[in-house]
Amino acid sequence: MENCLFCKIIKGEIPSTKMYEDENMYIFKDIDPKAPKHYLCVPKSHFKLLSEMNDTQAEMLKACFKKIPELASILGLENGYRLVINQGDDAGQTVFHLHIHILAGKKMDWNPA
Ligand code: 5GP
Ligand code: ZN
């Protein structure tokens, strides 16, 4: 997708701090961390919403969810972590390429308000 920030990051056109990459996903540090450890796991196929996901993209997302726990020691997730997928305006989605926030490194409150 042209003009998609995360497509450009995946292609290396915009720099990022890469933590992991394979054929399905690209994982990098969030530029504005909301926890001591804050990464973004981005499926390599562009789509905005779960409701728009095709079967191939669903397989990619599944691969992401299988891979993240396997990366626990690399990402420092041993004490637990939170995964967040913002969808649409009310959730505050700002980048319209579906991504999983990986948050870790402190005890987190449960306060989505
Ligand atoms: P959203 O609000 O769409 O769920 O999450 C977008 C995330 O992308 C935000 O946490 C924001 O800090 C991060 N972000 C925005 N621009 C950049 C960038 O240029 N580089 C990196 N590494 N993260 C970014
Ligand atoms: Zn994209």
Short mmCIF file of C-alpha atoms and ligand atoms in Angstrom, two decimals:
data_model
loop_
_atom_site.label_atom_id
_atom_site.label_comp_id
_atom_site.label_asym_id
_atom_site.label_seq_id
_atom_site.Cartn_x
_atom_site.Cartn_y
_atom_site.Cartn_z
CA MET A 1 0.00 0.00 0.00
CA GLU A 2 1.34 3.36 -0.97
CA ASN A 3 1.54 5.93 1.78
CA CYS A 4 1.21 3.37 4.55
CA LEU A 5 3.75 4.05 7.29
CA PHE A 6 4.07 0.41 8.33
CA CYS A 7 4.37 -0.86 4.73
CA LYS A 8 7.26 1.60 4.36
CA ILE A 9 8.84 0.40 7.63
CA ILE A 10 8.52 -3.25 6.50
CA LYS A 11 10.23 -2.36 3.20
CA GLY A 12 13.00 -0.49 5.05
CA GLU A 13 12.06 2.83 3.46
CA ILE A 14 11.59 4.30 6.95
CA PRO A 15 14.07 3.28 9.66
CA SER A 16 12.99 1.24 12.65
CA THR A 17 14.56 -0.81 15.41
CA LYS A 18 13.94 -4.36 14.21
CA MET A 19 13.52 -7.11 16.80
CA TYR A 20 12.40 -9.98 14.54
CA GLU A 21 11.36 -10.64 10.95
CA ASP A 22 10.17 -13.59 8.91
CA GLU A 23 7.91 -14.11 5.88
CA ASN A 24 4.78 -13.35 7.89
CA MET A 25 5.65 -10.49 10.21
CA TYR A 26 7.94 -7.63 11.14
CA ILE A 27 8.45 -6.78 14.83
CA PHE A 28 10.04 -3.48 15.87
CA LYS A 29 10.17 -1.02 18.76
CA ASP A 30 7.34 1.49 19.08
CA ILE A 31 8.69 5.02 18.64
CA ASP A 32 6.59 6.33 21.56
CA PRO A 33 6.60 3.53 24.15
CA LYS A 34 3.64 3.24 26.51
CA ALA A 35 5.42 0.64 28.69
CA PRO A 36 9.10 -0.08 29.43
CA LYS A 37 8.97 -2.61 26.59
CA HIS A 38 6.68 -1.73 23.70
CA TYR A 39 6.93 -3.48 20.35
CA LEU A 40 4.71 -3.60 17.29
CA CYS A 41 4.13 -6.88 15.46
CA VAL A 42 2.96 -6.11 11.93
CA PRO A 43 1.69 -8.77 9.52
CA LYS A 44 3.41 -8.25 6.16
CA SER A 45 0.15 -8.04 4.23
CA HIS A 46 -1.62 -4.67 4.39
CA PHE A 47 -5.10 -4.59 5.93
CA LYS A 48 -6.68 -2.20 8.38
CA LEU A 49 -9.30 -4.10 10.34
CA LEU A 50 -9.97 -7.65 11.47
CA SER A 51 -13.30 -7.33 9.67
CA GLU A 52 -11.39 -6.80 6.38
CA MET A 53 -8.97 -9.69 6.83
CA ASN A 54 -8.84 -12.41 4.14
CA ASP A 55 -7.87 -16.04 4.75
CA THR A 56 -4.19 -15.53 3.87
CA GLN A 57 -4.01 -12.59 6.25
CA ALA A 58 -5.73 -14.64 8.96
CA GLU A 59 -2.97 -17.24 8.59
CA MET A 60 -0.38 -14.46 8.95
CA LEU A 61 -2.04 -13.19 12.09
CA LYS A 62 -2.13 -16.72 13.48
CA ALA A 63 1.61 -16.98 12.78
CA CYS A 64 2.11 -13.75 14.73
CA PHE A 65 0.25 -15.09 17.75
CA LYS A 66 2.24 -18.33 17.63
CA LYS A 67 5.57 -16.54 17.25
CA ILE A 68 5.25 -13.87 19.95
CA PRO A 69 5.47 -16.31 22.91
CA GLU A 70 8.40 -18.03 21.21
CA LEU A 71 10.24 -14.69 21.29
CA ALA A 72 9.69 -14.20 25.03
CA SER A 73 13.38 -14.22 25.95
CA ILE A 74 14.41 -11.96 23.04
CA LEU A 75 11.68 -9.43 23.78
CA GLY A 76 11.87 -9.68 27.59
CA LEU A 77 8.36 -11.01 28.08
CA GLU A 78 9.20 -13.57 30.77
CA ASN A 79 7.22 -11.81 33.51
CA GLY A 80 4.14 -11.46 31.35
CA TYR A 81 2.94 -9.17 28.62
CA ARG A 82 -0.14 -7.58 27.15
CA LEU A 83 -1.23 -7.72 23.50
CA VAL A 84 -3.45 -4.94 22.12
CA ILE A 85 -4.98 -4.50 18.68
CA ASN A 86 -6.63 -1.11 18.30
CA GLN A 87 -9.53 -1.16 15.84
CA GLY A 88 -11.05 2.08 14.62
CA ASP A 89 -11.66 5.52 16.07
CA ASP A 90 -12.89 4.72 19.57
CA ALA A 91 -9.85 2.53 20.19
CA GLY A 92 -7.56 5.30 18.96
CA GLN A 93 -6.15 3.48 15.95
CA THR A 94 -3.77 5.90 14.25
CA VAL A 95 -1.93 3.66 11.76
CA PHE A 96 -4.29 1.87 9.41
CA HIS A 97 -2.22 -1.27 8.89
CA LEU A 98 -3.27 -3.87 11.43
CA HIS A 99 -0.69 -4.39 14.15
CA ILE A 100 -0.35 -6.06 17.54
CA HIS A 101 1.04 -3.94 20.35
CA ILE A 102 3.28 -6.00 22.65
CA LEU A 103 3.55 -4.32 26.05
CA ALA A 104 5.74 -5.56 28.90
CA GLY A 105 8.23 -4.60 31.57
CA LYS A 106 5.98 -3.47 34.40
CA LYS A 107 2.86 -4.40 36.32
CA MET A 108 0.02 -2.92 34.27
CA ASP A 109 -3.25 -1.48 35.46
CA TRP A 110 -6.40 -2.60 33.72
CA ASN A 111 -7.77 0.72 32.66
CA PRO A 112 -8.91 1.07 29.08
CA ALA A 113 -10.84 4.26 29.91
P1 5GP B 1 -2.22 2.61 16.91
O1 5GP B 1 -2.50 3.93 17.59
O2 5GP B 1 -2.58 2.69 15.44
O3 5GP B 1 -2.80 1.42 17.60
O4 5GP B 1 -0.66 2.40 17.04
C1 5GP B 1 0.27 3.04 16.22
C2 5GP B 1 1.59 3.00 16.95
O5 5GP B 1 2.60 3.30 16.02
C3 5GP B 1 1.70 4.02 18.08
O6 5GP B 1 1.97 3.35 19.31
C4 5GP B 1 2.88 4.91 17.65
O7 5GP B 1 3.71 5.29 18.74
C5 5GP B 1 3.62 4.03 16.67
N1 5GP B 1 4.32 4.77 15.63
C6 5GP B 1 3.83 5.81 14.89
N2 5GP B 1 4.75 6.24 14.01
C7 5GP B 1 5.84 5.43 14.18
C8 5GP B 1 7.12 5.38 13.55
O8 5GP B 1 7.45 6.15 12.64
N3 5GP B 1 7.99 4.44 13.99
C9 5GP B 1 7.67 3.57 14.99
N4 5GP B 1 8.61 2.69 15.35
N5 5GP B 1 6.47 3.58 15.60
C10 5GP B 1 5.57 4.50 15.20
ZN ZN B 2 0.45 -1.08 5.17
#
